[in-house]
Amino acid sequence: MVGPRSQWYPQISPSGKWVAYHSREPGRTEIYISPYPNVDAGRWQVTPSGGAYPMWSSSEEELFYRNGDQMMAVPVVALTEGGIELGTSSVLFVGSYTSGAVRHYDVTADGQRFLMIKEEVSSEESAPNEIHVVLNWFEELR
């Protein structure tokens, strides 16, 4: 993606027809949606007051994103060649979670659960230096 300012973290929609990304063009980070692969055919702003790290729901009916310490969702009402129609963004939950150079969360296919890394709570506690991921954990129960 090419533009006058930084455009980052493109996320292709499940249908492969749209791309969501964040950009600093208006002076703060906002999320936009454009048609894909012809990104120059249009651009629609998703976030009214800042946002970063977009991620589509598997049904393409919601777009998740972070706005500071808030995890947000916006309903995607319609995606057509002539434009998009979005519902009102809502706060899903608030928390102090890690951020960085890559999208730092994931969402289950049903859009109901999130995997995130919680930031260190206090300077008295030592930061974890490892993470344990258990694959096929149902097999462990047998």
Short mmCIF file of N, CA and C in Angstrom, two decimals:
data_model
loop_
_atom_site.label_atom_id
_atom_site.label_comp_id
_atom_site.label_asym_id
_atom_site.label_seq_id
_atom_site.Cartn_x
_atom_site.Cartn_y
_atom_site.Cartn_z
N MET A 1 0.85 -1.17 0.00
CA MET A 1 0.00 0.00 0.00
C MET A 1 0.89 1.23 0.00
N VAL A 2 0.55 2.15 -0.85
CA VAL A 2 1.35 3.36 -0.98
C VAL A 2 0.46 4.55 -0.69
N GLY A 3 0.97 5.48 0.09
CA GLY A 3 0.22 6.68 0.42
C GLY A 3 1.17 7.75 0.92
N PRO A 4 0.65 8.96 1.16
CA PRO A 4 1.51 10.04 1.59
C PRO A 4 2.05 9.86 3.01
N ARG A 5 1.41 9.02 3.81
CA ARG A 5 1.87 8.76 5.17
C ARG A 5 1.89 7.27 5.43
N SER A 6 2.26 6.92 6.64
CA SER A 6 2.37 5.50 7.00
C SER A 6 1.03 4.79 6.91
N GLN A 7 1.01 3.66 6.24
CA GLN A 7 -0.15 2.78 6.17
C GLN A 7 0.33 1.40 6.57
N TRP A 8 -0.21 0.88 7.67
CA TRP A 8 0.34 -0.34 8.25
C TRP A 8 -0.71 -1.41 8.50
N TYR A 9 -0.21 -2.60 8.74
CA TYR A 9 -0.98 -3.75 9.20
C TYR A 9 -2.18 -4.07 8.32
N PRO A 10 -1.97 -4.25 7.03
CA PRO A 10 -3.10 -4.62 6.17
C PRO A 10 -3.64 -5.99 6.55
N GLN A 11 -4.94 -6.10 6.61
CA GLN A 11 -5.62 -7.36 6.92
C GLN A 11 -6.64 -7.63 5.82
N ILE A 12 -6.40 -8.65 5.04
CA ILE A 12 -7.30 -9.02 3.95
C ILE A 12 -8.55 -9.67 4.55
N SER A 13 -9.72 -9.30 4.05
CA SER A 13 -10.98 -9.86 4.56
C SER A 13 -11.08 -11.34 4.19
N PRO A 14 -11.91 -12.10 4.92
CA PRO A 14 -12.07 -13.52 4.60
C PRO A 14 -12.51 -13.78 3.16
N SER A 15 -13.29 -12.87 2.57
CA SER A 15 -13.71 -13.05 1.18
C SER A 15 -12.60 -12.72 0.19
N GLY A 16 -11.55 -12.04 0.67
CA GLY A 16 -10.45 -11.63 -0.20
C GLY A 16 -10.76 -10.39 -1.03
N LYS A 17 -11.89 -9.72 -0.76
CA LYS A 17 -12.30 -8.57 -1.56
C LYS A 17 -11.99 -7.22 -0.91
N TRP A 18 -11.58 -7.22 0.36
CA TRP A 18 -11.38 -5.97 1.10
C TRP A 18 -10.10 -6.05 1.91
N VAL A 19 -9.55 -4.89 2.20
CA VAL A 19 -8.38 -4.82 3.08
C VAL A 19 -8.65 -3.73 4.12
N ALA A 20 -8.40 -4.07 5.37
CA ALA A 20 -8.48 -3.09 6.46
C ALA A 20 -7.05 -2.80 6.89
N TYR A 21 -6.76 -1.57 7.22
CA TYR A 21 -5.41 -1.18 7.61
C TYR A 21 -5.49 0.07 8.46
N HIS A 22 -4.39 0.39 9.14
CA HIS A 22 -4.40 1.68 9.85
C HIS A 22 -3.36 2.60 9.24
N SER A 23 -3.68 3.90 9.34
CA SER A 23 -2.88 4.93 8.70
C SER A 23 -2.81 6.15 9.62
N ARG A 24 -1.73 6.89 9.48
CA ARG A 24 -1.57 8.12 10.26
C ARG A 24 -1.82 9.36 9.41
N GLU A 25 -2.53 9.22 8.32
CA GLU A 25 -2.76 10.36 7.43
C GLU A 25 -3.46 11.54 8.07
N PRO A 26 -4.49 11.35 8.91
CA PRO A 26 -5.15 12.53 9.47
C PRO A 26 -4.40 13.14 10.65
N GLY A 27 -3.22 12.63 10.96
CA GLY A 27 -2.47 13.16 12.10
C GLY A 27 -2.53 12.26 13.31
N ARG A 28 -3.46 11.32 13.33
CA ARG A 28 -3.51 10.29 14.36
C ARG A 28 -3.84 8.98 13.66
N THR A 29 -3.61 7.90 14.33
CA THR A 29 -3.83 6.59 13.72
C THR A 29 -5.32 6.29 13.63
N GLU A 30 -5.79 6.02 12.43
CA GLU A 30 -7.19 5.66 12.16
C GLU A 30 -7.21 4.41 11.29
N ILE A 31 -8.33 3.71 11.29
CA ILE A 31 -8.48 2.50 10.48
C ILE A 31 -9.34 2.80 9.26
N TYR A 32 -8.93 2.22 8.13
CA TYR A 32 -9.62 2.40 6.86
C TYR A 32 -9.89 1.04 6.24
N ILE A 33 -10.88 1.00 5.35
CA ILE A 33 -11.15 -0.18 4.53
C ILE A 33 -11.10 0.27 3.07
N SER A 34 -10.45 -0.55 2.23
CA SER A 34 -10.38 -0.31 0.79
C SER A 34 -10.69 -1.61 0.06
N PRO A 35 -11.16 -1.51 -1.19
CA PRO A 35 -11.35 -2.72 -1.99
C PRO A 35 -9.99 -3.39 -2.22
N TYR A 36 -10.01 -4.69 -2.40
CA TYR A 36 -8.77 -5.41 -2.67
C TYR A 36 -9.00 -6.32 -3.87
N PRO A 37 -8.09 -6.37 -4.82
CA PRO A 37 -6.74 -5.82 -4.81
C PRO A 37 -6.63 -4.38 -5.32
N ASN A 38 -7.69 -3.81 -5.86
CA ASN A 38 -7.63 -2.45 -6.40
C ASN A 38 -7.86 -1.44 -5.28
N VAL A 39 -6.85 -1.22 -4.44
CA VAL A 39 -6.99 -0.36 -3.26
C VAL A 39 -7.23 1.10 -3.62
N ASP A 40 -6.93 1.50 -4.84
CA ASP A 40 -7.15 2.89 -5.25
C ASP A 40 -8.60 3.17 -5.64
N ALA A 41 -9.45 2.13 -5.67
CA ALA A 41 -10.84 2.31 -6.08
C ALA A 41 -11.71 2.95 -5.00
N GLY A 42 -11.20 3.09 -3.80
CA GLY A 42 -11.97 3.71 -2.73
C GLY A 42 -11.30 3.52 -1.39
N ARG A 43 -11.71 4.35 -0.44
CA ARG A 43 -11.18 4.25 0.91
C ARG A 43 -12.21 4.83 1.87
N TRP A 44 -12.55 4.08 2.91
CA TRP A 44 -13.55 4.52 3.87
C TRP A 44 -12.97 4.43 5.27
N GLN A 45 -13.14 5.50 6.03
CA GLN A 45 -12.64 5.54 7.40
C GLN A 45 -13.59 4.76 8.30
N VAL A 46 -13.03 3.90 9.12
CA VAL A 46 -13.79 3.04 10.02
C VAL A 46 -13.92 3.67 11.40
N THR A 47 -12.82 4.19 11.90
CA THR A 47 -12.77 4.65 13.29
C THR A 47 -13.05 6.15 13.38
N PRO A 48 -13.89 6.55 14.34
CA PRO A 48 -14.19 7.97 14.50
C PRO A 48 -13.19 8.72 15.39
N SER A 49 -12.48 7.97 16.25
CA SER A 49 -11.60 8.65 17.21
C SER A 49 -10.34 7.85 17.51
N GLY A 50 -9.73 7.32 16.48
CA GLY A 50 -8.48 6.60 16.64
C GLY A 50 -8.67 5.09 16.68
N GLY A 51 -7.66 4.38 16.22
CA GLY A 51 -7.71 2.92 16.24
C GLY A 51 -6.51 2.35 15.50
N ALA A 52 -6.16 1.13 15.86
CA ALA A 52 -5.01 0.46 15.25
C ALA A 52 -5.23 -1.05 15.29
N TYR A 53 -4.41 -1.76 14.53
CA TYR A 53 -4.37 -3.22 14.51
C TYR A 53 -5.73 -3.85 14.17
N PRO A 54 -6.27 -3.59 12.99
CA PRO A 54 -7.57 -4.16 12.64
C PRO A 54 -7.49 -5.67 12.41
N MET A 55 -8.60 -6.33 12.64
CA MET A 55 -8.72 -7.77 12.36
C MET A 55 -10.17 -8.09 12.03
N TRP A 56 -10.38 -8.77 10.91
CA TRP A 56 -11.72 -9.16 10.49
C TRP A 56 -12.22 -10.34 11.31
N SER A 57 -13.52 -10.37 11.55
CA SER A 57 -14.13 -11.60 12.08
C SER A 57 -14.19 -12.60 10.93
N SER A 58 -14.29 -13.88 11.25
CA SER A 58 -14.31 -14.89 10.20
C SER A 58 -15.55 -14.77 9.31
N SER A 59 -16.62 -14.19 9.84
CA SER A 59 -17.85 -14.01 9.06
C SER A 59 -17.84 -12.72 8.24
N GLU A 60 -16.83 -11.88 8.48
CA GLU A 60 -16.70 -10.57 7.82
C GLU A 60 -17.80 -9.61 8.27
N GLU A 61 -18.50 -9.94 9.35
CA GLU A 61 -19.58 -9.10 9.86
C GLU A 61 -19.12 -8.13 10.94
N GLU A 62 -17.88 -8.27 11.39
CA GLU A 62 -17.32 -7.36 12.39
C GLU A 62 -15.87 -7.09 12.07
N LEU A 63 -15.41 -5.93 12.49
CA LEU A 63 -13.99 -5.61 12.41
C LEU A 63 -13.56 -5.24 13.82
N PHE A 64 -12.54 -5.95 14.32
CA PHE A 64 -12.01 -5.69 15.66
C PHE A 64 -10.80 -4.79 15.53
N TYR A 65 -10.55 -4.00 16.56
CA TYR A 65 -9.36 -3.15 16.58
C TYR A 65 -9.08 -2.68 18.00
N ARG A 66 -7.88 -2.14 18.19
CA ARG A 66 -7.49 -1.57 19.48
C ARG A 66 -7.55 -0.06 19.39
N ASN A 67 -7.97 0.57 20.48
CA ASN A 67 -7.91 2.03 20.62
C ASN A 67 -7.38 2.29 22.02
N GLY A 68 -6.07 2.47 22.12
CA GLY A 68 -5.43 2.59 23.44
C GLY A 68 -5.58 1.28 24.19
N ASP A 69 -6.15 1.34 25.40
CA ASP A 69 -6.33 0.12 26.18
C ASP A 69 -7.71 -0.51 25.97
N GLN A 70 -8.44 -0.04 24.97
CA GLN A 70 -9.77 -0.57 24.69
C GLN A 70 -9.74 -1.53 23.50
N MET A 71 -10.39 -2.68 23.66
CA MET A 71 -10.61 -3.59 22.54
C MET A 71 -11.98 -3.24 21.98
N MET A 72 -12.02 -2.92 20.69
CA MET A 72 -13.22 -2.39 20.06
C MET A 72 -13.74 -3.35 18.98
N ALA A 73 -15.02 -3.19 18.64
CA ALA A 73 -15.61 -3.90 17.50
C ALA A 73 -16.56 -2.95 16.80
N VAL A 74 -16.59 -3.04 15.49
CA VAL A 74 -17.55 -2.27 14.71
C VAL A 74 -18.28 -3.24 13.79
N PRO A 75 -19.62 -3.23 13.81
CA PRO A 75 -20.38 -4.10 12.91
C PRO A 75 -20.20 -3.65 11.45
N VAL A 76 -19.98 -4.61 10.58
CA VAL A 76 -19.89 -4.34 9.14
C VAL A 76 -21.25 -4.72 8.56
N VAL A 77 -22.06 -3.71 8.25
CA VAL A 77 -23.43 -3.93 7.79
C VAL A 77 -23.44 -4.33 6.32
N ALA A 78 -22.67 -3.63 5.49
CA ALA A 78 -22.65 -3.91 4.06
C ALA A 78 -21.29 -3.55 3.47
N LEU A 79 -20.80 -4.41 2.59
CA LEU A 79 -19.59 -4.16 1.81
C LEU A 79 -19.98 -4.34 0.35
N THR A 80 -20.03 -3.24 -0.40
CA THR A 80 -20.38 -3.32 -1.81
C THR A 80 -19.36 -2.52 -2.61
N GLU A 81 -19.34 -2.72 -3.91
CA GLU A 81 -18.40 -1.98 -4.74
C GLU A 81 -18.59 -0.48 -4.63
N GLY A 82 -19.81 -0.06 -4.33
CA GLY A 82 -20.09 1.37 -4.20
C GLY A 82 -19.71 1.96 -2.86
N GLY A 83 -19.39 1.13 -1.89
CA GLY A 83 -19.02 1.64 -0.58
C GLY A 83 -19.30 0.65 0.52
N ILE A 84 -19.15 1.13 1.73
CA ILE A 84 -19.37 0.29 2.89
C ILE A 84 -20.37 0.96 3.82
N GLU A 85 -21.03 0.14 4.62
CA GLU A 85 -21.91 0.66 5.67
C GLU A 85 -21.51 -0.01 6.97
N LEU A 86 -21.21 0.82 7.96
CA LEU A 86 -20.76 0.32 9.25
C LEU A 86 -21.75 0.71 10.34
N GLY A 87 -21.81 -0.11 11.38
CA GLY A 87 -22.57 0.24 12.57
C GLY A 87 -21.72 1.13 13.46
N THR A 88 -22.11 1.26 14.70
CA THR A 88 -21.40 2.09 15.66
C THR A 88 -20.37 1.25 16.41
N SER A 89 -19.16 1.76 16.52
CA SER A 89 -18.11 1.06 17.27
C SER A 89 -18.51 0.94 18.73
N SER A 90 -18.14 -0.18 19.34
CA SER A 90 -18.41 -0.37 20.77
C SER A 90 -17.18 -0.95 21.45
N VAL A 91 -17.05 -0.66 22.73
CA VAL A 91 -15.95 -1.19 23.54
C VAL A 91 -16.32 -2.60 23.98
N LEU A 92 -15.47 -3.58 23.67
CA LEU A 92 -15.69 -4.95 24.11
C LEU A 92 -15.17 -5.15 25.53
N PHE A 93 -13.96 -4.66 25.78
CA PHE A 93 -13.37 -4.71 27.11
C PHE A 93 -12.19 -3.76 27.16
N VAL A 94 -11.73 -3.49 28.37
CA VAL A 94 -10.61 -2.57 28.59
C VAL A 94 -9.56 -3.32 29.39
N GLY A 95 -8.30 -3.13 29.04
CA GLY A 95 -7.23 -3.76 29.78
C GLY A 95 -5.87 -3.31 29.29
N SER A 96 -4.90 -3.51 30.11
CA SER A 96 -3.53 -3.15 29.79
C SER A 96 -2.85 -4.35 29.15
N TYR A 97 -2.81 -4.36 27.82
CA TYR A 97 -2.24 -5.47 27.08
C TYR A 97 -1.06 -5.00 26.24
N THR A 98 -0.18 -5.91 25.94
CA THR A 98 1.02 -5.61 25.18
C THR A 98 0.67 -5.07 23.79
N SER A 99 1.47 -4.12 23.34
CA SER A 99 1.37 -3.65 21.96
C SER A 99 2.78 -3.65 21.39
N GLY A 100 2.88 -3.52 20.09
CA GLY A 100 4.20 -3.54 19.50
C GLY A 100 4.15 -3.42 18.00
N ALA A 101 5.16 -3.97 17.35
CA ALA A 101 5.34 -3.80 15.92
C ALA A 101 4.46 -4.73 15.09
N VAL A 102 3.77 -5.67 15.73
CA VAL A 102 2.87 -6.57 15.02
C VAL A 102 1.53 -6.60 15.75
N ARG A 103 0.50 -7.09 15.07
CA ARG A 103 -0.79 -7.23 15.76
C ARG A 103 -0.58 -8.20 16.91
N HIS A 104 -0.93 -7.83 18.07
CA HIS A 104 -0.58 -8.55 19.29
C HIS A 104 -1.77 -9.23 19.94
N TYR A 105 -2.75 -9.60 19.14
CA TYR A 105 -3.89 -10.35 19.66
C TYR A 105 -4.43 -11.23 18.55
N ASP A 106 -5.26 -12.18 18.94
CA ASP A 106 -5.96 -13.00 17.96
C ASP A 106 -7.37 -13.24 18.47
N VAL A 107 -8.26 -13.60 17.57
CA VAL A 107 -9.67 -13.79 17.89
C VAL A 107 -10.08 -15.17 17.41
N THR A 108 -10.89 -15.86 18.21
CA THR A 108 -11.39 -17.17 17.79
C THR A 108 -12.32 -17.01 16.59
N ALA A 109 -12.54 -18.09 15.88
CA ALA A 109 -13.36 -18.05 14.67
C ALA A 109 -14.77 -17.55 14.93
N ASP A 110 -15.30 -17.82 16.13
CA ASP A 110 -16.66 -17.35 16.44
C ASP A 110 -16.68 -15.91 16.95
N GLY A 111 -15.51 -15.28 17.08
CA GLY A 111 -15.42 -13.88 17.50
C GLY A 111 -15.77 -13.64 18.95
N GLN A 112 -15.78 -14.69 19.76
CA GLN A 112 -16.21 -14.56 21.15
C GLN A 112 -15.06 -14.53 22.16
N ARG A 113 -13.88 -15.01 21.76
CA ARG A 113 -12.75 -15.05 22.69
C ARG A 113 -11.52 -14.43 22.03
N PHE A 114 -10.69 -13.82 22.87
CA PHE A 114 -9.50 -13.13 22.41
C PHE A 114 -8.28 -13.69 23.12
N LEU A 115 -7.19 -13.80 22.40
CA LEU A 115 -5.91 -14.19 22.98
C LEU A 115 -5.03 -12.95 22.95
N MET A 116 -4.59 -12.52 24.15
CA MET A 116 -3.78 -11.31 24.27
C MET A 116 -2.73 -11.55 25.34
N ILE A 117 -1.69 -10.74 25.32
CA ILE A 117 -0.64 -10.82 26.33
C ILE A 117 -0.81 -9.64 27.27
N LYS A 118 -1.03 -9.94 28.54
CA LYS A 118 -1.25 -8.90 29.54
C LYS A 118 0.08 -8.26 29.90
N GLU A 119 0.06 -6.93 30.03
CA GLU A 119 1.28 -6.23 30.42
C GLU A 119 1.60 -6.48 31.89
N GLU A 120 2.84 -6.27 32.24
CA GLU A 120 3.28 -6.44 33.62
C GLU A 120 2.47 -5.52 34.52
N VAL A 121 1.97 -6.06 35.64
CA VAL A 121 1.10 -5.32 36.54
C VAL A 121 1.87 -4.33 37.38
N SER A 122 2.96 -4.75 37.99
CA SER A 122 3.74 -3.84 38.83
C SER A 122 5.22 -4.10 38.65
N SER A 123 6.01 -3.12 39.02
CA SER A 123 7.46 -3.27 38.87
C SER A 123 8.03 -4.24 39.89
N GLU A 124 7.27 -4.58 40.94
CA GLU A 124 7.74 -5.53 41.95
C GLU A 124 7.73 -6.96 41.42
N GLU A 125 6.82 -7.24 40.50
CA GLU A 125 6.75 -8.57 39.92
C GLU A 125 7.70 -8.66 38.73
N SER A 126 8.32 -9.80 38.57
CA SER A 126 9.20 -9.96 37.42
C SER A 126 8.37 -10.34 36.19
N ALA A 127 8.78 -9.84 35.06
CA ALA A 127 8.07 -10.12 33.81
C ALA A 127 8.31 -11.57 33.41
N PRO A 128 7.29 -12.24 32.90
CA PRO A 128 7.50 -13.62 32.45
C PRO A 128 8.47 -13.64 31.28
N ASN A 129 9.30 -14.66 31.25
CA ASN A 129 10.27 -14.75 30.16
C ASN A 129 9.98 -15.93 29.24
N GLU A 130 8.82 -16.56 29.43
CA GLU A 130 8.44 -17.64 28.54
C GLU A 130 6.93 -17.74 28.48
N ILE A 131 6.46 -18.41 27.44
CA ILE A 131 5.02 -18.64 27.28
C ILE A 131 4.85 -20.11 26.94
N HIS A 132 3.82 -20.72 27.49
CA HIS A 132 3.54 -22.13 27.23
C HIS A 132 2.28 -22.23 26.38
N VAL A 133 2.39 -22.89 25.25
CA VAL A 133 1.25 -23.11 24.37
C VAL A 133 1.03 -24.60 24.29
N VAL A 134 -0.18 -25.03 24.61
CA VAL A 134 -0.51 -26.45 24.58
C VAL A 134 -1.42 -26.68 23.38
N LEU A 135 -0.94 -27.48 22.44
CA LEU A 135 -1.72 -27.83 21.26
C LEU A 135 -2.47 -29.13 21.53
N ASN A 136 -3.62 -29.27 20.94
CA ASN A 136 -4.43 -30.48 21.10
C ASN A 136 -4.64 -30.83 22.56
N TRP A 137 -5.03 -29.85 23.36
CA TRP A 137 -5.12 -30.08 24.80
C TRP A 137 -6.23 -31.05 25.18
N PHE A 138 -7.21 -31.27 24.30
CA PHE A 138 -8.22 -32.29 24.59
C PHE A 138 -7.56 -33.67 24.67
N GLU A 139 -6.54 -33.89 23.88
CA GLU A 139 -5.82 -35.17 23.92
C GLU A 139 -5.16 -35.39 25.28
N GLU A 140 -4.74 -34.31 25.93
CA GLU A 140 -4.13 -34.41 27.26
C GLU A 140 -5.14 -34.90 28.30
N LEU A 141 -6.42 -34.68 28.05
CA LEU A 141 -7.46 -35.07 29.00
C LEU A 141 -7.82 -36.55 28.91
N ARG A 142 -7.42 -37.19 27.85
CA ARG A 142 -7.76 -38.61 27.65
C ARG A 142 -6.90 -39.51 28.48
#
